[in-house]
Coordinates of C-alpha atoms in Angstrom, one line a residue:
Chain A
X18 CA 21.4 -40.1 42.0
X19 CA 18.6 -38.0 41.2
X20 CA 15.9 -39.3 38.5
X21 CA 17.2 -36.7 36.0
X22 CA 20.7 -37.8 36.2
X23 CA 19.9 -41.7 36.1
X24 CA 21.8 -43.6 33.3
X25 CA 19.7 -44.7 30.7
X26 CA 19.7 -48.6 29.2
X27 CA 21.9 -48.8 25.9
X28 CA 19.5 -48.7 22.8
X29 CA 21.1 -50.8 19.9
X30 CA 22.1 -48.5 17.0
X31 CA 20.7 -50.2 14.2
X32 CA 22.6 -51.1 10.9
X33 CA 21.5 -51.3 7.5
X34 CA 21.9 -55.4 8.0
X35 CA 19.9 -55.3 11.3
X36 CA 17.5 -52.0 10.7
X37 CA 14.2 -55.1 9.2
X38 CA 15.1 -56.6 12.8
X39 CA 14.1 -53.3 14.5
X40 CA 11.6 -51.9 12.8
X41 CA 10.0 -55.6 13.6
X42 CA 10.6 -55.7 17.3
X43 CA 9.6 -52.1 17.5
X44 CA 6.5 -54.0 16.3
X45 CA 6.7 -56.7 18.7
X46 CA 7.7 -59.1 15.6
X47 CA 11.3 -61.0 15.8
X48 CA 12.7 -61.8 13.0
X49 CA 15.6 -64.1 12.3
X50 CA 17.7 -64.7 9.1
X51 CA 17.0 -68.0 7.1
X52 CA 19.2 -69.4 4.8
X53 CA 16.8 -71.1 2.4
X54 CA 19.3 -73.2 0.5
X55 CA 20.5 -74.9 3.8
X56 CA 17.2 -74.6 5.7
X57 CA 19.1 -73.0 8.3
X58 CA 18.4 -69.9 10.4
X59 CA 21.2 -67.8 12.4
X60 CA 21.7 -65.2 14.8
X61 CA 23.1 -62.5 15.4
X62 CA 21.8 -60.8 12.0
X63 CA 25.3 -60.9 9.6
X64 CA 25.9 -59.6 6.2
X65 CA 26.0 -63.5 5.2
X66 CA 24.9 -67.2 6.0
X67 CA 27.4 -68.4 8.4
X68 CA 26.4 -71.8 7.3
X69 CA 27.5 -71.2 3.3
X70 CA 29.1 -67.6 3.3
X71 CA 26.4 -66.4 0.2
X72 CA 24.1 -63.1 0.7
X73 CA 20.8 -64.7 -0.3
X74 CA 19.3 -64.5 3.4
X75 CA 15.9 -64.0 3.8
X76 CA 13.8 -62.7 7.0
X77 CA 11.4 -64.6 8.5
X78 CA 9.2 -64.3 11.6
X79 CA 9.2 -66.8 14.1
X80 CA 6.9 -67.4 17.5
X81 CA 10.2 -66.9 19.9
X82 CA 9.5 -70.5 21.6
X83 CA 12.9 -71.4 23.5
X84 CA 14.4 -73.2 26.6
X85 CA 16.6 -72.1 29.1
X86 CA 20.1 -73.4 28.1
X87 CA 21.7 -71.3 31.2
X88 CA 21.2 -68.1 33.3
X89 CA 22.7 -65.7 35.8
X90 CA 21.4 -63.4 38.3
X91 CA 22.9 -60.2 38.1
X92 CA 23.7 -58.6 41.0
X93 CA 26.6 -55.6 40.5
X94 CA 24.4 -54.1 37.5
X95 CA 25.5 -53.1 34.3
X96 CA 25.7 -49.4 32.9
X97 CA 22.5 -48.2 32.2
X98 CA 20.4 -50.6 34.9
X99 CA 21.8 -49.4 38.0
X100 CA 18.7 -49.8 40.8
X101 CA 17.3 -52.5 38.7
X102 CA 19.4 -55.2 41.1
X103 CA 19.1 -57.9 41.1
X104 CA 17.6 -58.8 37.7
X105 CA 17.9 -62.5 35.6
X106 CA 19.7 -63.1 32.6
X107 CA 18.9 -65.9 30.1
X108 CA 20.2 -67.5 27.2
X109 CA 18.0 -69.2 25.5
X110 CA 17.9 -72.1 23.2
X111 CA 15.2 -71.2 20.0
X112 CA 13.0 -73.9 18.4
X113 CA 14.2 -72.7 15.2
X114 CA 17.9 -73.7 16.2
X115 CA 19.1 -70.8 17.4
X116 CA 21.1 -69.1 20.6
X117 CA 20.0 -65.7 22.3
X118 CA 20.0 -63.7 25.3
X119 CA 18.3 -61.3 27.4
X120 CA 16.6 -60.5 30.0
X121 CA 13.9 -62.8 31.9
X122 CA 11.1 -61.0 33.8
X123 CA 7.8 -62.4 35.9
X124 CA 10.0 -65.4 36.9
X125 CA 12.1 -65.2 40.6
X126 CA 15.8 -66.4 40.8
X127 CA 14.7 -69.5 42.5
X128 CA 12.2 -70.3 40.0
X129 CA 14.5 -70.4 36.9
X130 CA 16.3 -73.6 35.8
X131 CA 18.1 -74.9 32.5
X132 CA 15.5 -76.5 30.3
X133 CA 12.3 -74.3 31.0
X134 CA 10.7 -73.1 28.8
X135 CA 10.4 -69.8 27.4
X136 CA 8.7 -67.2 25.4
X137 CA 9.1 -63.5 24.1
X138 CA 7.9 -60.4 25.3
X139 CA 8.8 -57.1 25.1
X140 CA 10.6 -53.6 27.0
X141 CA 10.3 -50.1 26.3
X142 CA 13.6 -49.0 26.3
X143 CA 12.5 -45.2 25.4
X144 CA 10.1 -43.5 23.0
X145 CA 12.2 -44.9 19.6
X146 CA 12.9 -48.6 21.0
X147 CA 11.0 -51.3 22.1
X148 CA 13.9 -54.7 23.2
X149 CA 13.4 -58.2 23.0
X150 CA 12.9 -60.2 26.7
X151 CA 11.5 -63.5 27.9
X152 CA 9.3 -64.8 30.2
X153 CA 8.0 -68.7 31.3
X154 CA 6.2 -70.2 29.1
X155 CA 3.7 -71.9 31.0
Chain B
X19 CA 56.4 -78.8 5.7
X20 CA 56.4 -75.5 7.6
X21 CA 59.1 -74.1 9.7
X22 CA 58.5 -75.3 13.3
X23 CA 59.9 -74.0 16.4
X24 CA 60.7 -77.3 17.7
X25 CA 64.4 -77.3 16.7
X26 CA 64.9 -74.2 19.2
X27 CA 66.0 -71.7 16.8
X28 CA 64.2 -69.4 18.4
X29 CA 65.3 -67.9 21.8
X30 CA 63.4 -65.1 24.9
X31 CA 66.3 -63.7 26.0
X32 CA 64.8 -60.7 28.5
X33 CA 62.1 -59.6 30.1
X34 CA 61.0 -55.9 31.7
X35 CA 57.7 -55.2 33.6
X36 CA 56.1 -52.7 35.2
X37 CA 54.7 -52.4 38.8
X38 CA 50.7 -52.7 38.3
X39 CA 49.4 -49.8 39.4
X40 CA 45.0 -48.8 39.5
X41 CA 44.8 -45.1 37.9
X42 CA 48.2 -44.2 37.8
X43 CA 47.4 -41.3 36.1
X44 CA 50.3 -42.5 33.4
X45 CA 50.1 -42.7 29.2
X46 CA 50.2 -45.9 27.9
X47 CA 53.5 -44.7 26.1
X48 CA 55.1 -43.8 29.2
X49 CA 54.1 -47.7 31.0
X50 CA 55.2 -48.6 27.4
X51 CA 58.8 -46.8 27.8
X52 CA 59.4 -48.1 31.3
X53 CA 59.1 -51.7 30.2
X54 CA 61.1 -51.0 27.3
X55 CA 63.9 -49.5 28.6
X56 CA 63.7 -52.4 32.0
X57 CA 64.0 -55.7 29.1
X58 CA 66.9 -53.8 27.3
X59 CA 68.9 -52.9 30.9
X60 CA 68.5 -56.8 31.3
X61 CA 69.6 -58.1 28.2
X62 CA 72.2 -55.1 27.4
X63 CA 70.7 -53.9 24.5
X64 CA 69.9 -50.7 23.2
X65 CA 66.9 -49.3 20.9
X66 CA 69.6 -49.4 17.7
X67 CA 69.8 -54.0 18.1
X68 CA 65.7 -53.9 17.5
X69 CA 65.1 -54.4 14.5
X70 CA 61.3 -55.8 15.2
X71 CA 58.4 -54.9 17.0
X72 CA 55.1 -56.9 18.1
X73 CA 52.6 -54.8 20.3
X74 CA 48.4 -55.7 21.0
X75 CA 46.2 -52.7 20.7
X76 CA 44.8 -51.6 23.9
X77 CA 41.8 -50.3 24.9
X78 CA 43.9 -47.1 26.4
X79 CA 44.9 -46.1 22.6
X80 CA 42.3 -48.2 20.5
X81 CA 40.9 -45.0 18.9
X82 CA 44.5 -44.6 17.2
X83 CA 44.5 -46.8 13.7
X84 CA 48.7 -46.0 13.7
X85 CA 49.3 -47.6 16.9
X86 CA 52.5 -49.4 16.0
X87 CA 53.8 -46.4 14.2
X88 CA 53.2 -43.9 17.2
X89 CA 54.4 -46.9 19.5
X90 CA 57.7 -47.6 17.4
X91 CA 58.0 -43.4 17.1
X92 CA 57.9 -43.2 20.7
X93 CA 60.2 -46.0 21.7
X94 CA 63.0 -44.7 19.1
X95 CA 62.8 -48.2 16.8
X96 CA 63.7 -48.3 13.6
X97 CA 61.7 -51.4 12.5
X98 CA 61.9 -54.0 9.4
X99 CA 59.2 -55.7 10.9
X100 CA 56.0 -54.0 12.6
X101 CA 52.9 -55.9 14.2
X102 CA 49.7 -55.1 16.2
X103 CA 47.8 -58.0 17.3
X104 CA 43.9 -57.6 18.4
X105 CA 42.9 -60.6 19.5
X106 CA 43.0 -59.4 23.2
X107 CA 44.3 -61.7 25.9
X108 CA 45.6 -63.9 23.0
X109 CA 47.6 -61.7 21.4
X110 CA 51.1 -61.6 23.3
X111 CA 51.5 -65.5 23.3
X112 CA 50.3 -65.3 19.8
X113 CA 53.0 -62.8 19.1
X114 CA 55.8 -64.9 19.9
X115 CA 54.9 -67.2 17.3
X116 CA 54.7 -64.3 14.6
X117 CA 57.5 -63.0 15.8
X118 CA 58.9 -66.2 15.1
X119 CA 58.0 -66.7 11.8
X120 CA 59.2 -63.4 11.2
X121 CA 62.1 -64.0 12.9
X122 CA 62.7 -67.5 10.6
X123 CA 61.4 -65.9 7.6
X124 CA 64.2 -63.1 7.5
X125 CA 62.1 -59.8 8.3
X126 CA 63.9 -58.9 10.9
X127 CA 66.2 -60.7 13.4
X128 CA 65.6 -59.2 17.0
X129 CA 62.0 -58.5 18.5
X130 CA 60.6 -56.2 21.4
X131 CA 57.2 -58.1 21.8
X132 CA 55.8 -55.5 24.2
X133 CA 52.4 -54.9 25.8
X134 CA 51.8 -52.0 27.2
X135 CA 47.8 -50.7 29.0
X136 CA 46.5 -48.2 31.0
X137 CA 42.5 -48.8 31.2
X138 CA 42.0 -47.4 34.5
X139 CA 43.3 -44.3 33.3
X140 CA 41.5 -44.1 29.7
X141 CA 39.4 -46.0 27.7
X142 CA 39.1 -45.4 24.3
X143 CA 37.6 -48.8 22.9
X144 CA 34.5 -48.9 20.6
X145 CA 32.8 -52.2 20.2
X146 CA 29.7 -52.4 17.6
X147 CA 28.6 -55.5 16.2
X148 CA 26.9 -57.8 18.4
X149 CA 28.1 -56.0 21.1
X150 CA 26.1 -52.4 21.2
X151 CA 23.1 -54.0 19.8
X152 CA 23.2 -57.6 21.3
X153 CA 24.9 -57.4 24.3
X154 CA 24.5 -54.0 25.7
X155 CA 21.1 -53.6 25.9
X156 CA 20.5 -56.9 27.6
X157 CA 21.6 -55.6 31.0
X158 CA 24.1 -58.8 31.3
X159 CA 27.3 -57.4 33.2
X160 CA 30.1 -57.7 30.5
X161 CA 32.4 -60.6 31.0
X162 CA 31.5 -61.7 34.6
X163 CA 27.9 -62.3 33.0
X164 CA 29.1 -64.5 30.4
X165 CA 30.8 -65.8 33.2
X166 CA 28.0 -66.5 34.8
X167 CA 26.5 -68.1 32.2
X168 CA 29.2 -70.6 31.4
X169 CA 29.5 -71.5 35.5
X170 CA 26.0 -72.2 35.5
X171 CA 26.6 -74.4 32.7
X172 CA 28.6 -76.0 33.7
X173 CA 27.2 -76.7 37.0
X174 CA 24.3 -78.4 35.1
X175 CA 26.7 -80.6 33.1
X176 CA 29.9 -81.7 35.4
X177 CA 30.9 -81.3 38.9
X178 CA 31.6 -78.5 40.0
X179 CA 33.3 -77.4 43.2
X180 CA 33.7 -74.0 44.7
X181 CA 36.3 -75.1 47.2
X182 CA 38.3 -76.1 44.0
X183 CA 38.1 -72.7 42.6
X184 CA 38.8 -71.2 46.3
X185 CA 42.0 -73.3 46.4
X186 CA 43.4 -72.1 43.3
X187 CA 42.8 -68.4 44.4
X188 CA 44.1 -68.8 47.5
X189 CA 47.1 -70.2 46.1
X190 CA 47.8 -67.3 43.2
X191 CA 47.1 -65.0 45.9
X192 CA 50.0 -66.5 48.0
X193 CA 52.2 -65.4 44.5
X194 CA 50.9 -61.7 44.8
X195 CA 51.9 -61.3 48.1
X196 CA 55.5 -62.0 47.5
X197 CA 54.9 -60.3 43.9
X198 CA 56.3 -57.3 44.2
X199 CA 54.5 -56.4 40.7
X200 CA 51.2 -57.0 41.8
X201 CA 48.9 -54.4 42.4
X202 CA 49.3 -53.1 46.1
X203 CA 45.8 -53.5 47.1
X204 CA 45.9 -57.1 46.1
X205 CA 49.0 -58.1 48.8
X206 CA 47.0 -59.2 51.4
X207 CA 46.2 -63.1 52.7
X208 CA 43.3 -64.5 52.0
X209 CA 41.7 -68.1 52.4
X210 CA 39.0 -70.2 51.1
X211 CA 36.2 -69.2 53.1
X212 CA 37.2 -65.1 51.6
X213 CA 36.7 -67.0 48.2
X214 CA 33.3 -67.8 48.9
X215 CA 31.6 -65.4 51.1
X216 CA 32.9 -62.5 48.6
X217 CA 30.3 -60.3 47.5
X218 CA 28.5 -62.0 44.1
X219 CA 29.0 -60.1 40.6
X220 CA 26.8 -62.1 38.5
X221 CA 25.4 -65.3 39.9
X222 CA 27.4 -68.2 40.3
X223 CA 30.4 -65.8 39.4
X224 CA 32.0 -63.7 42.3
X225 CA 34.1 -60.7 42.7
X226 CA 37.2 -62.7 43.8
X227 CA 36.5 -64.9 40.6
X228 CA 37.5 -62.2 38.9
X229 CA 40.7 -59.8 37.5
X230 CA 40.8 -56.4 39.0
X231 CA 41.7 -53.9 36.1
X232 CA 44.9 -51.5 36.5
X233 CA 47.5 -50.0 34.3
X234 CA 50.6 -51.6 33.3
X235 CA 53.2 -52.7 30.8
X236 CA 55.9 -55.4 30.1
X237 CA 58.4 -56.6 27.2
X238 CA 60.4 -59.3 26.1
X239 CA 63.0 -59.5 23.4
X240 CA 62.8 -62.6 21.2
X241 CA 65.6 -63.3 18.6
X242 CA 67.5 -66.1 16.5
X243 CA 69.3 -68.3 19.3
X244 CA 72.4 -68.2 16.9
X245 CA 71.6 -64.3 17.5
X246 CA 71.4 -65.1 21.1
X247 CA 74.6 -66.8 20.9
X248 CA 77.0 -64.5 19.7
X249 CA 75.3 -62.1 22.1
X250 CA 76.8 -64.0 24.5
X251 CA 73.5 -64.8 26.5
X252 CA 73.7 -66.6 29.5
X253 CA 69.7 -67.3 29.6
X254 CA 67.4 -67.8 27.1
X255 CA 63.7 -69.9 27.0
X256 CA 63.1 -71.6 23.2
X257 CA 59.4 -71.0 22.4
X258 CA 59.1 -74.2 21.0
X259 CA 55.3 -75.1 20.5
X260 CA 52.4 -73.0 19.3
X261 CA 49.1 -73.4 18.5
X262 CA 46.0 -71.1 18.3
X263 CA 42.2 -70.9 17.2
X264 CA 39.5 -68.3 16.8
X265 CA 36.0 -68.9 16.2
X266 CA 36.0 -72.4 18.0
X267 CA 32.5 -74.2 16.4
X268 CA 31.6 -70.7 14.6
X269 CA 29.1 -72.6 12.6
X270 CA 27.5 -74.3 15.4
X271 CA 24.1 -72.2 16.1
X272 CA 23.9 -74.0 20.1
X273 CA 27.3 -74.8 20.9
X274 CA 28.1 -76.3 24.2
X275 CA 29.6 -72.9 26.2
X276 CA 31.7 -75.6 28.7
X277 CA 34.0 -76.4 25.7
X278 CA 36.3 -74.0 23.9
X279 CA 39.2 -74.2 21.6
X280 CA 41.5 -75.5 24.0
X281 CA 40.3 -78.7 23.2
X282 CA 42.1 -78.5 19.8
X283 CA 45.2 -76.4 20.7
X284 CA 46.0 -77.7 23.5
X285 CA 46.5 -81.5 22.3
X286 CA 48.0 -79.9 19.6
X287 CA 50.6 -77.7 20.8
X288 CA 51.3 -81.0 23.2
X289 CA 52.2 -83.3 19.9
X290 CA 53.6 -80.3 18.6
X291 CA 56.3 -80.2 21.6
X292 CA 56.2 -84.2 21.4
X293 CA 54.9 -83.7 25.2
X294 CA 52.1 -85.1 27.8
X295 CA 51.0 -83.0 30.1
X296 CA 52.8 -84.9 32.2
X297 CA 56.3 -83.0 30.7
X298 CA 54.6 -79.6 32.1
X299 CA 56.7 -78.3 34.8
X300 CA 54.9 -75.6 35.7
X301 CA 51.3 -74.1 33.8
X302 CA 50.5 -70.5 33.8
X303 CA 47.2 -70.0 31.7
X304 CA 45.4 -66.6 30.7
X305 CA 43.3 -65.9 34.1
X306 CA 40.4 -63.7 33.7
X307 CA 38.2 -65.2 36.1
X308 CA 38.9 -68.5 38.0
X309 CA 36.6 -71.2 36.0
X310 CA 39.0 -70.5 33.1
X311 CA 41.4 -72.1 34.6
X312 CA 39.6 -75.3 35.3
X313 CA 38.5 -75.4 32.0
X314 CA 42.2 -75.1 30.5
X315 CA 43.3 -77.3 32.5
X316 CA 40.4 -80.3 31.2
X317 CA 40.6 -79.5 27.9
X318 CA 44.4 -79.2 27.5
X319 CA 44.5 -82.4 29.2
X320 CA 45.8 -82.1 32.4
X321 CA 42.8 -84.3 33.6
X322 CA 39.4 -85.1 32.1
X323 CA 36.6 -83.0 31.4
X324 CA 34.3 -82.4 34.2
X325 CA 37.3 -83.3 36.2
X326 CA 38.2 -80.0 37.2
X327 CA 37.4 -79.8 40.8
X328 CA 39.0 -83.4 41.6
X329 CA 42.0 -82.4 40.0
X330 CA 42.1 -78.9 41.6
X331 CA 41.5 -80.4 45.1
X332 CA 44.0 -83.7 44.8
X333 CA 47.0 -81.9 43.5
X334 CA 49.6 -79.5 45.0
X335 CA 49.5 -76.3 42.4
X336 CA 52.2 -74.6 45.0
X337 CA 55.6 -73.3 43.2
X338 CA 56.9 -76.7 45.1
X339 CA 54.0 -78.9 43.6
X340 CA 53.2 -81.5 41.3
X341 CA 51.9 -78.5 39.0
X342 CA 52.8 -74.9 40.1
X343 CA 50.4 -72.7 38.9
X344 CA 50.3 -69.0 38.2
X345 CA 53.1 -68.4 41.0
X346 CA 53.0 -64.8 40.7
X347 CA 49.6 -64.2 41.4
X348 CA 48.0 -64.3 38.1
X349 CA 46.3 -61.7 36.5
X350 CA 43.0 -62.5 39.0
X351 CA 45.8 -61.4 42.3
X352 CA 48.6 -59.3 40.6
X353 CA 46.2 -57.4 38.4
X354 CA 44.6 -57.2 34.9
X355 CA 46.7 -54.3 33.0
X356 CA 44.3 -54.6 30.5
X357 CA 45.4 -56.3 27.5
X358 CA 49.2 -56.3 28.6
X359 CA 47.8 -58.5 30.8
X360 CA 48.0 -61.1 28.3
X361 CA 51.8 -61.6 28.6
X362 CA 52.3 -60.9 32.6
X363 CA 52.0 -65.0 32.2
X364 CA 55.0 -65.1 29.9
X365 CA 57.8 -63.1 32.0
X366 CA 56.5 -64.9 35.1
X367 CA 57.1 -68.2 33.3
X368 CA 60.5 -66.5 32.3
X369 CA 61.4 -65.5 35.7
X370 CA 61.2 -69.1 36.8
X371 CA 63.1 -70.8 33.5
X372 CA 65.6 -68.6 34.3
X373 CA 65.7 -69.2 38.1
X374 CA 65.1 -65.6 39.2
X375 CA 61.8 -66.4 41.2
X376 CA 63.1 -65.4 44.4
X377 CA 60.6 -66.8 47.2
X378 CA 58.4 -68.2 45.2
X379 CA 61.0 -69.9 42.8
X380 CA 59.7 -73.1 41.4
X381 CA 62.8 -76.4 42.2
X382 CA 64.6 -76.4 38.9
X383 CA 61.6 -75.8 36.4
X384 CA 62.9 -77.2 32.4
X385 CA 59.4 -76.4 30.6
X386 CA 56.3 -73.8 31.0
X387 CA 52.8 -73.9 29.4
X388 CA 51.7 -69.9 29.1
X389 CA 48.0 -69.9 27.7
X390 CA 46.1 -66.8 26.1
X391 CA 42.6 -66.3 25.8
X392 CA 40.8 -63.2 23.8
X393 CA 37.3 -61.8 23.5
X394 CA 34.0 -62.8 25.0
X395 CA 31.5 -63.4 21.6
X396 CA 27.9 -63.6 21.4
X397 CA 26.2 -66.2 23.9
X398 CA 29.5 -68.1 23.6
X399 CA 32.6 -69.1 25.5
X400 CA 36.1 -66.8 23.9
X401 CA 36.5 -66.2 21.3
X402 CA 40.6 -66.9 20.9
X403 CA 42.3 -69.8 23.0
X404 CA 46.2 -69.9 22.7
X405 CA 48.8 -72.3 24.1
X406 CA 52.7 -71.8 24.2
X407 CA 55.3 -74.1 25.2
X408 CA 58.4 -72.8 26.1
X409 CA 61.8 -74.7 27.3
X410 CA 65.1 -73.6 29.1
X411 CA 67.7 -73.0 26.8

């Protein structure tokens, strides 16, 4: 496949609930919804607290601290990443009591395990979008 | 108290399905029509005895928000009762319970519960949510990655053996072969040592771990057994537990990915049916990749959790075994017709209650446990688990 025609990685279309969340990564910031009357955070960004089903969530920013809670090496890539094989992906455990996933980079397949820890950084998915990642926290 | 099944008022007295075929090239309507017309050649009936219609939204026609109406229009039913179901792999055994209740409830008295999917033809599906911005984006290789995930998992938890999971495709692929159903490609031997030196998808998860997608379509007819009766029906299966969940530990933030709602339904259809597992005769769970499997089988009960592997190993899952499993390949060797691949579990549990198995007949089978799963959510195990028991009439 030529350079030209190469598939591009998916950019998120962002919503008016998770628009703050972009505009922050975009800024290398990562927000996460709290839920101040349960002293909870979530994610995925919803239109409510999963924990009391109310609107009054707020965004804050948080330092992206984690553990591995499990990973897979992807071999057959997905759309968008083809002749980025083989690359890691991680789901992480946040301090703040929360599950994502992503991508893990500077780290090789037989380096990663469940419990190590983890911190963000950041891809440049194109001009408009920067994408949240992790590396070891060492 | 609500209206239970248990009392076998509620008969299957048909089945129809359609040879799996990759890109046929076919309309979902046309698969549709073929496994319509098949169940009503069996049971005698024409389009004018329907009365009711159950049908899951596919991804070949999800762009139309009149499915059942175009569905119904095409088949030639006049309906008094009308259902789509979208939770995916969950929604055919979940339809025999609504039509059921439908059924009980006095909507309408006779049901075509038909699936009906041609993915590898068109897709039409549009996911957002978590999915384009959360999932996409990530690179992570749809469901085999949150395969992955889970295997690895549950690697670091339990025991896990990938002889066990070798075993049980080897032994659903000896159901394609003599599956004349399956998908043609799929019809070939295979062994334990093709299991694991297959080419990895998503690390631990390999291709032969997983479905391969085709087009495809089947049906059943479900009505009153006092219907069924005066039909003068010479087989019929009584649907007689049901249990499903969505959202398993929703508000856990960190749930543990190695446990899913079959730990509730399954105990629960079980003391719903006033079973053990033990009362099985024969189990024929939602397949999408093999670990599913395992997991059904732990949580349901049919031995502890983290037990998988033993339990896969020890015991004889052969149509002549202590627990037959999948006999006609599953969807992982007969073929994933997309979401109508969520009842290819219910006529092959059919085909044996009513002794029409051929080959790969299972001795004399009285019960069948048909599973459903649907939807792979965010960093989490699926979304919808499902358990039907059904009995010989």
């Amino acid at each position: 496949m030529a350079e030209s025609e190469k598939r591009q990685r998916p950019a998120p279309t962002p919503t008016n609930i998770t628009k703050p969340f972009w505009d922050a990564v975009n800024e290398h910031k990562f927000l996460l919804q709290y839920d101040p009357e349960v002293d909870k955070y979530q994610f995925y960004p919803r239109g409510l607290s999963l924990h009391t089903g109310k609107r009054n969530l707020e965004w804050r920013e948080v330092a992206g601290r984690g553990t591995v809670y499990s990973y897979t090496e992807t071999v057959i890539p997905a759309r968008g990443f083809e002749g980025e094989e083989p690359y890691l992906i991680v789901a992480v455990d946040l301090e703040e009591g929360v599950r994502l996933m992503s991508l893990l980079h500077n780290c090789a397949a037989n380096d990663v395990e469940i419990g190590m820890p983890v911190k963000l950084c950041w891809d440049k998915i194109n001009d408009d979008f920067e994408y949240f990642a992790f590396e070891p926290d060492r | 108290m609500i209206k239970s099944l248990t009392n076998k008022d509620i008969a299957i007295i048909g089945y129809g399905e359609v040879k799996n075929v990759r890109r046929s090239g076919r309309t979902t309507y046309d698969v549709a029509a073929e496994a319509a017309s098949n169940v009503l050649e069996y049971t005698g009936l024409s389009t004018k005895d329907i009365d009711g219609m159950a049908t899951v939204l596919p991804s070949s026609e999800a762009g139309n928000n009149f499915w059942s109406n175009y569905l119904g229009d095409h088949l030639g039913l006049q309906t008094s009762w009308t259902q789509t179901t979208d939770t995916g792999g969950a929604s055919m055994p979940g339809n025999v319970a609504r039509a059921a209740a439908a059924i009980q409830s006095g909507y309408c008295e006779t049901v075509l519960s038909i699936a009906a999917a041609t993915p590898t033809t068109r897709r039409v599906d549009d996911q957002r949510s978590y999915r384009s911005e959360f999932r996409n984006p990530t690179g992570i290789q749809g469901p085999p990655g949150a395969f992955g995930l889970i295997m690895h998992r549950y690697m670091h938890q339990f025991d896990l053996k990938f002889e066990a999971l070798g075993k049980l495709a080897v032994a659903q692929r000896n159901g394609a072969i003599i599956n004349e159903n399956a998908v043609e490609g799929l019809r070939k031997p295979m062994d334990v040592d093709d299991y694991l030196n297959a080419r990895m998808v998503s690390t631990p998860l390999r291709l032969l771990d997983s479905v391969m997608p085709c087009d495809g379509a089947n049906a059943i007819i479900i009505t009153s057994t006092d219907r069924a009766k005066r039909l003068g029906v010479k087989k019929m299966a009584h649907p007689i537990a049901y249990s499903e969940l969505t959202n398993f530990n929703i508000h856990d933030q960190q749930p543990d990915i190695t446990d899913t709602g079959f730990s509730i339904v399954g105990p629960q259809a079980l003391k719903k049916a006033s079973m053990s597992t033990e009362d099985i005769d024969m189990f024929h769970p939602y397949d999408d990749f093999l670990i599913a499997e395992m997991l059904q089988l732990e949580q349901i009960g049919f031995c502890g959790r983290g037990e998988g592997s033993e339990y896969l190993l020890s015991t004889d899952i052969s149509p002549t075994g202590k627990l037959p499993i999948n006999t006609g390949g599953g969807q992982i060797s007969a073929g994933q017709p997309g979401l109508a691949g969520g009842q290819l579990n219910i006529i092959e549990a059919l085909r044996q209650l009513f002794g029409e198995a051929t080959d790969r007949q299972v001795p004399n089978p009285s019960t069948a446990m048909c599973t459903g799963i649907g939807v792979i959510p965010y960093v989490r195990n699926w979304g919808t688990s499902a358990v039907l028991i059904m009995e010989r009439g």
